[in-house]
CSV table of C-alpha atoms in Angstrom, one decimal:
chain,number,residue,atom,x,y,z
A,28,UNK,CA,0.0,0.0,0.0
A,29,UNK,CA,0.7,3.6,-0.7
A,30,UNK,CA,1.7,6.2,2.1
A,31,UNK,CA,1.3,9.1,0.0
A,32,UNK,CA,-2.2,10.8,0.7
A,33,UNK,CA,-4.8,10.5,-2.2
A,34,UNK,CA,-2.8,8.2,-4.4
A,35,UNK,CA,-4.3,4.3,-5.2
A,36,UNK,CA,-2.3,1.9,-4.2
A,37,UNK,CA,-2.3,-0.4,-7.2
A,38,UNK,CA,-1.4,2.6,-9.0
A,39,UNK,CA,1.4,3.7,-7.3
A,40,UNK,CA,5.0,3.0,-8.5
A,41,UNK,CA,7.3,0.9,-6.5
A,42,UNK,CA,10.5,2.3,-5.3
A,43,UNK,CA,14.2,1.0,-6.9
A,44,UNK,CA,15.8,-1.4,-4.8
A,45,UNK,CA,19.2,0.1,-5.3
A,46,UNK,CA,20.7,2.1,-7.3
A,47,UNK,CA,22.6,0.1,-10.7
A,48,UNK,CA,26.2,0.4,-10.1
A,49,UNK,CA,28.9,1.0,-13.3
A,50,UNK,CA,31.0,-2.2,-13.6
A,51,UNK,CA,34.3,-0.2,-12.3
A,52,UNK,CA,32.2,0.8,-8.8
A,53,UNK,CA,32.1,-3.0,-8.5
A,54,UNK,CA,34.1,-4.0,-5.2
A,55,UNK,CA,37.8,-2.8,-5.9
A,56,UNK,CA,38.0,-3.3,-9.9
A,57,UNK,CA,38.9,0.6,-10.0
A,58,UNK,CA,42.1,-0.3,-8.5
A,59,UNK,CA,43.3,-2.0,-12.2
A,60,UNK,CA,41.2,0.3,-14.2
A,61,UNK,CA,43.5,3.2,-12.4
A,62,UNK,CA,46.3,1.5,-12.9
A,63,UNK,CA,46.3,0.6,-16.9
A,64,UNK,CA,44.3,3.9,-17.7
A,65,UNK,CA,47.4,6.1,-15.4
A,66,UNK,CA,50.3,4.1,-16.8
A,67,UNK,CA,49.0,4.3,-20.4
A,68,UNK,CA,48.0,7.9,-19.9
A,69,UNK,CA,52.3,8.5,-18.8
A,70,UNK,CA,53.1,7.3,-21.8
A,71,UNK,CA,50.6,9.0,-24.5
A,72,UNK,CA,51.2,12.6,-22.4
A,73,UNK,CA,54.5,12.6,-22.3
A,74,UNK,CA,55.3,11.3,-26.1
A,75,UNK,CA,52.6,14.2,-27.3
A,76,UNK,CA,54.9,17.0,-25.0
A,77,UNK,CA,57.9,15.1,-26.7
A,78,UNK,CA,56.5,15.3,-30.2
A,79,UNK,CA,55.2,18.9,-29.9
A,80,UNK,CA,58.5,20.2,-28.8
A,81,UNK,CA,59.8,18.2,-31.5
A,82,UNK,CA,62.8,16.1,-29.0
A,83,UNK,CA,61.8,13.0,-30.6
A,84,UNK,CA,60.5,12.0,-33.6
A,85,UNK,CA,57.0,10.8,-34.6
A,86,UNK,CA,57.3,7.4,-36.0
A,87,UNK,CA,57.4,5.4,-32.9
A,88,UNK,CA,60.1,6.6,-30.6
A,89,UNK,CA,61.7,4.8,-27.2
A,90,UNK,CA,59.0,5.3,-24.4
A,91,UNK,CA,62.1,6.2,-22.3
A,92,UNK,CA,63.0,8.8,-24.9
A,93,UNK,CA,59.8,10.3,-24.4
A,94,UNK,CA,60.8,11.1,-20.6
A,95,UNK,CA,64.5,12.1,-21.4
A,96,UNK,CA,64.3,15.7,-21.7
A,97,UNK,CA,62.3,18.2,-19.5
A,98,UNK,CA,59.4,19.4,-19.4
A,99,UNK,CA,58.2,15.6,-20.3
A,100,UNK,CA,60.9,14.4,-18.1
A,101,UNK,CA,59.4,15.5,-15.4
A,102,UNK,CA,55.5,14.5,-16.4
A,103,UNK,CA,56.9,10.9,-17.0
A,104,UNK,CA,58.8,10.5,-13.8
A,105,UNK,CA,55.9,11.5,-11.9
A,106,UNK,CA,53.4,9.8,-13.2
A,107,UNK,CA,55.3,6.6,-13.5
A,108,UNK,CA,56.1,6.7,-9.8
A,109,UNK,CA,52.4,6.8,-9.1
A,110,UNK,CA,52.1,3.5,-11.8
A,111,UNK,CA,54.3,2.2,-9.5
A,112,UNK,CA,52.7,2.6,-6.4
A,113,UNK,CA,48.7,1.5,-7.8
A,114,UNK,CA,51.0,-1.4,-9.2
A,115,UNK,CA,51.7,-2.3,-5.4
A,116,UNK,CA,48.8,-2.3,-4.2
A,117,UNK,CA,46.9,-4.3,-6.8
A,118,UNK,CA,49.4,-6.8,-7.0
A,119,UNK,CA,49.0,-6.7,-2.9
A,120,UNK,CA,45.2,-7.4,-3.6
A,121,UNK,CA,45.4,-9.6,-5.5
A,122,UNK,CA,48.1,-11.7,-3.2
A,123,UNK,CA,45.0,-11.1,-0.3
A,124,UNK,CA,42.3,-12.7,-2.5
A,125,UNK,CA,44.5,-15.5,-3.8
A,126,UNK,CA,45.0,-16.4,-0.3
A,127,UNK,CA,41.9,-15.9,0.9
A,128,UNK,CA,40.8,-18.2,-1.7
A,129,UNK,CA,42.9,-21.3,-1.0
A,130,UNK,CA,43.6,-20.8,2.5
A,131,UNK,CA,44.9,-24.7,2.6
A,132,UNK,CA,46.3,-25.3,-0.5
A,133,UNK,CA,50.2,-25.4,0.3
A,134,UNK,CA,51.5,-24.9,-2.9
A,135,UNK,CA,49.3,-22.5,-4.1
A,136,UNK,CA,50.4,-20.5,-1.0
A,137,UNK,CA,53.8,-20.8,-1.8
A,138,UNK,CA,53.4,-19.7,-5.4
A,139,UNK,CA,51.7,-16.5,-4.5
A,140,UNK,CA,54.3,-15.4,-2.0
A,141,UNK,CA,56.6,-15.5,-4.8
A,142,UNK,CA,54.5,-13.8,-7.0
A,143,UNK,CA,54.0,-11.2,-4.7
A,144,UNK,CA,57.9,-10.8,-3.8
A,145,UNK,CA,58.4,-10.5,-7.8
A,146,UNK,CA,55.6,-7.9,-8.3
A,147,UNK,CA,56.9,-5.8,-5.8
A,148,UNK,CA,60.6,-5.8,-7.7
A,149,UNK,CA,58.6,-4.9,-11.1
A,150,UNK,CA,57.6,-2.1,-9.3
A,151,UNK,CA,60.9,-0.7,-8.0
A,152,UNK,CA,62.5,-1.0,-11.1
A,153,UNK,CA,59.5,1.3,-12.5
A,154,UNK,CA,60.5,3.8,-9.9
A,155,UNK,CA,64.5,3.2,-11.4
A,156,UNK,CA,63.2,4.4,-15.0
A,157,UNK,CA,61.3,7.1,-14.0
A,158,UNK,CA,64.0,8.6,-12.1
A,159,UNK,CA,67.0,7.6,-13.7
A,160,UNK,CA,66.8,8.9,-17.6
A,161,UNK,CA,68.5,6.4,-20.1
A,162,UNK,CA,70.5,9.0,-21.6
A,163,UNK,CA,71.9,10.3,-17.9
A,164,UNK,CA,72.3,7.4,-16.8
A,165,UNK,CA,72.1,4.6,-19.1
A,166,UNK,CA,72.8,1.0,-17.2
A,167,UNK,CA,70.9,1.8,-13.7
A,168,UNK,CA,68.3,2.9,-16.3
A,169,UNK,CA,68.9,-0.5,-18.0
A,170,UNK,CA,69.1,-2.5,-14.6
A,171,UNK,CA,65.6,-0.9,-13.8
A,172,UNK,CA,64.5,-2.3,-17.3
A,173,UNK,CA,65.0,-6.0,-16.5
A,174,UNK,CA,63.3,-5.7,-13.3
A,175,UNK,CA,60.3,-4.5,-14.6
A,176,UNK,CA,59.7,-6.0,-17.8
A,177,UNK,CA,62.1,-9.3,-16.5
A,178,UNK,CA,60.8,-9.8,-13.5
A,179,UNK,CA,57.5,-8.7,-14.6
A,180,UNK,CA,57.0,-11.6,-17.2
A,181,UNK,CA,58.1,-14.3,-14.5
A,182,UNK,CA,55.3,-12.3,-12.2
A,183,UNK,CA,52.9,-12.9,-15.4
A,184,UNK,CA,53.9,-16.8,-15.9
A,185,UNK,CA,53.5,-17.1,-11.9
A,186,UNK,CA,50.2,-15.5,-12.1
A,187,UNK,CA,48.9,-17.8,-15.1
A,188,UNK,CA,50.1,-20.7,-13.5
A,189,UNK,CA,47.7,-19.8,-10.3
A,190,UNK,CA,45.2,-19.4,-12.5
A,191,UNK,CA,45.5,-22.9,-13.8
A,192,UNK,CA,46.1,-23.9,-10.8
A,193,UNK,CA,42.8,-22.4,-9.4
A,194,UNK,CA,40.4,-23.9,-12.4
A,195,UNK,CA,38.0,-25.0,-12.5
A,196,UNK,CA,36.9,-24.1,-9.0
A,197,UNK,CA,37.9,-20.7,-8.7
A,198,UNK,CA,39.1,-19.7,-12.4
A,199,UNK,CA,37.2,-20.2,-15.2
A,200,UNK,CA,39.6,-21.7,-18.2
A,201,UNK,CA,38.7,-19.0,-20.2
A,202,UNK,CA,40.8,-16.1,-17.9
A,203,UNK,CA,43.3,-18.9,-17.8
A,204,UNK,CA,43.9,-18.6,-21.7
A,205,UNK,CA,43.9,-15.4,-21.9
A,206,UNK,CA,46.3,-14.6,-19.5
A,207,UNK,CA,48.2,-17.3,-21.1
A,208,UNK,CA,47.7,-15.0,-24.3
A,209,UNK,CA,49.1,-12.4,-22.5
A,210,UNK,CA,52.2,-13.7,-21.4
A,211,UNK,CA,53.2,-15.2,-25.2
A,212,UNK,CA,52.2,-11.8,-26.2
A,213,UNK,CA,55.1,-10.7,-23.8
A,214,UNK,CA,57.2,-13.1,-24.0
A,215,UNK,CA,57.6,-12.4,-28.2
A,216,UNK,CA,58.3,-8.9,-27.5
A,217,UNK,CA,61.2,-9.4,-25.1
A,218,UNK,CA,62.8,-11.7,-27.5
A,219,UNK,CA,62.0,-9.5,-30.2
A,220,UNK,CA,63.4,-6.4,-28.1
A,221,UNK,CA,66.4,-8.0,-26.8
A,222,UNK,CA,67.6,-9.5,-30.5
A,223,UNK,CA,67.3,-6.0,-32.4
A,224,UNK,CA,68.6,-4.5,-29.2
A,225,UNK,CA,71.9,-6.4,-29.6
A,226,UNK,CA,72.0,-6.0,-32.8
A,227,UNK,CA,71.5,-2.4,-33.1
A,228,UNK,CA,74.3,-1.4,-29.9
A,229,UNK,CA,76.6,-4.2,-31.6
A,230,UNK,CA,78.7,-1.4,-32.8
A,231,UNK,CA,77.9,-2.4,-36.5
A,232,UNK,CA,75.9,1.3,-36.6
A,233,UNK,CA,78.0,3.8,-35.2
A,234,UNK,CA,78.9,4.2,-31.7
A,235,UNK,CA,76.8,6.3,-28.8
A,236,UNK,CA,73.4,5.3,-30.3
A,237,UNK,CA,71.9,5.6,-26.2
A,238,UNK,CA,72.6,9.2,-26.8
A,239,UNK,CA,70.3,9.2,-30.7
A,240,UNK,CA,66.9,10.6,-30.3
A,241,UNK,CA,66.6,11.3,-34.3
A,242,UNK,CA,66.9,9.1,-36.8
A,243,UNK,CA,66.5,9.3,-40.3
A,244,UNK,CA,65.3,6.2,-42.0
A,245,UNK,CA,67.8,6.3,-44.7
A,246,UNK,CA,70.5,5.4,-41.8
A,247,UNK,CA,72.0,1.8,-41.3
A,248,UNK,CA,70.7,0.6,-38.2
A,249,UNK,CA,67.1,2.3,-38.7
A,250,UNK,CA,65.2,-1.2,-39.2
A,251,UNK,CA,66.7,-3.1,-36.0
A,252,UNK,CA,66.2,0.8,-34.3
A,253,UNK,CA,62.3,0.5,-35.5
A,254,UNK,CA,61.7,-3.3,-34.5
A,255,UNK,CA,63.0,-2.2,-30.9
A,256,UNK,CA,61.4,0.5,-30.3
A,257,UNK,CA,57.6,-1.1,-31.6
A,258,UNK,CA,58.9,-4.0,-29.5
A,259,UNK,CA,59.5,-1.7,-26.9
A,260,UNK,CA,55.7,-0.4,-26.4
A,261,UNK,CA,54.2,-3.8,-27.9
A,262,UNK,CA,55.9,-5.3,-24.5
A,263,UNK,CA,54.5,-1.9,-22.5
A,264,UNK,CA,51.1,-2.9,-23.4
A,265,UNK,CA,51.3,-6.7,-23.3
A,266,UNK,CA,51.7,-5.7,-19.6
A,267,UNK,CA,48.7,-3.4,-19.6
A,268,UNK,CA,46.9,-5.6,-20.8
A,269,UNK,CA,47.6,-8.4,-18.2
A,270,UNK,CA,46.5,-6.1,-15.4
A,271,UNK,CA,43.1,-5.7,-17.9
A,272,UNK,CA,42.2,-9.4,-16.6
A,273,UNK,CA,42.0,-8.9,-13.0
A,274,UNK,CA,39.2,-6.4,-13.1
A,275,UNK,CA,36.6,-9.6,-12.7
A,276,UNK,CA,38.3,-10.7,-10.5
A,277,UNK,CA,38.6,-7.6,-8.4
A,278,UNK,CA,34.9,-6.7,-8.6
A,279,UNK,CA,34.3,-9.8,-6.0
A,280,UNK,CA,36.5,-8.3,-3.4
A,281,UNK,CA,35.1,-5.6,-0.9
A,282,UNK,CA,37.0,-3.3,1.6
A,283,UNK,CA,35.5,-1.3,4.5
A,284,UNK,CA,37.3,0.7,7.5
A,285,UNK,CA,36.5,-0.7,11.1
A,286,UNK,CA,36.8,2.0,14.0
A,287,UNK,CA,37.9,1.1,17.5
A,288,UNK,CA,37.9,3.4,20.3
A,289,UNK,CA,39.9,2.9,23.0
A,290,UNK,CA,38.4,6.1,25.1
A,291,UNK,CA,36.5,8.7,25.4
A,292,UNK,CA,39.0,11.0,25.2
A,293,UNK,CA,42.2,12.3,23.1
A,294,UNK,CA,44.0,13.8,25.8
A,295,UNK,CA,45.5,10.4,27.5
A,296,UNK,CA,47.1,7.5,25.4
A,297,UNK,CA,45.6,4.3,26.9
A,298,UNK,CA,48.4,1.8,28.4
A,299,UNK,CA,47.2,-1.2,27.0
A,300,UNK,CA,44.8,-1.9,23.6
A,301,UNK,CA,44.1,-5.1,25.0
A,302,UNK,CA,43.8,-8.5,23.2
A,303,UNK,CA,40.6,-7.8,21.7
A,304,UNK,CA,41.5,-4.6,19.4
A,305,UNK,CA,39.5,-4.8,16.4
A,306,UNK,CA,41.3,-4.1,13.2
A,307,UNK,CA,41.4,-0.8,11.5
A,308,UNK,CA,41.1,-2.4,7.8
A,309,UNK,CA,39.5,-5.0,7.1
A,310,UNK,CA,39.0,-7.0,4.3
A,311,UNK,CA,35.3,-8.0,2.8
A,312,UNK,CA,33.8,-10.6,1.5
A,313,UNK,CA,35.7,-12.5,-1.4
């Protein structure tokens, strides 16, 4: 029945029962949207400042030539030290729910420890590009390389091979392939990288080529250059796209904040919380 004076109750409209939510308000899948949408945007921004102040050119420059000269040296370090830290803490998440999820499975549990310890590298070695410019300083800048996109592809394989692990009762096969996909799709491009890589700092081309942010294509060395550099952001989004899976994932995991006084006041610090201290985070449902 209606409460609403003077209107019939079979005539009266039922209220919504909830408002529809977007697919990224679902549970924590924001947290990989931000992370692919920030890390891509780093690249596009700072290869558009790059472009415009013409300090690279068009056709499909380093990514870490992009970020070599200021001002878009100083958009890319930025911005890839925030890709670093959202690249924490949904590789932390996603640690939590694979946990959660097999809470008895020893070798599982083992697995995702080390997937978590080799996530955590890929992300400091992030932070070592952003800050350390491959034309300054060209082998930390090189070191930070292989720990990201390195350590970043065994973080990939150890991640697929939960997912296999975790089918058909948590994982469906079909994420399983793709991330599977995914991690070929890497793998190619860090072959294909590190082969025209060699090839092109051989010494066969000249000498100081880390230093080269124009090339003309009728130079020798301008076809192994191109199938690095395309390599290069082939591998960049290969990643990307990885991160693209767990949003399903994420959208099943829930956080809320838990309060817990422990007086009335905030003038005197209590001397002991006591054993039954509620958490301050805690994690949801799974």
């Amino acid at each position: 029945m209606c409460h609403f004076p003077g209107c019939p109750g079979s005539q009266c409209p039922e209220p919504a029962a909830s408002t529809a939510m977007w697919w990224f308000q679902q549970g924590l899948s924001v947290l990989p949207v931000a992370l692919v949408v920030w890390s891509a945007a780093s690249f596009v921004f700072s290869y558009i400042t790059a472009i415009i102040l013409h300090h690279v050119d068009p056709l499909v420059p380093y990514i870490s030539d992009t970020g070599t000269i200021p001002p878009e040296r100083c958009l890319f370090g930025i911005m890839l030290n925030i890709s670093a830290f959202l690249g924490m803490a949904t590789m932390y998440v996603r640690y939590k729910q694979v946990y959660a999820l097999n809470p008895e499975k020893s070798k599982i549990i083992k697995l995702n420890k080390i997937g978590l310890a080799l996530g955590l590298m890929s992300c400091f070695g992030l932070c070592i590009i952003a800050n350390f410019q491959k034309c300054i300083l060209y082998y930390i800048h090189v070191v930070g390389a292989c720990l990201t996109f390195g350590v970043g592809a065994i973080y990939m394989l150890v991640q697929t091979t939960l997912s296999y692990l975790m089918q058909p009762e948590v994982h469906s096969k079909d994420i399983f392939w793709i991330r599977l996909a995914v991690l070929l799709w890497c793998c190619s491009s860090i072959v294909s990288m590190f082969v025209s890589s060699v090839v092109l700092y051989s010494g066969l081309y000249g000498t100081n080529l880390v230093q080269k942010l124009h090339w003309d294509p009728q130079e020798k060395g301008y076809t192994a250059h191109m199938v690095s550099t395309v390599s290069e952001w082939s591998l960049a989004f290969s990643f990307l796209s990885f991160f693209l899976t767990y949003i399903r994932d994420f959208q099943k995991i829930s956080l809320r904040a838990v309060v817990s006084l422990q007086g009335q006041t905030l003038h005197n610090t209590p001397q002991s919380f006591g054993t039954d201290e509620q958490p301050l985070l805690v994690a949801g449902s799974i």
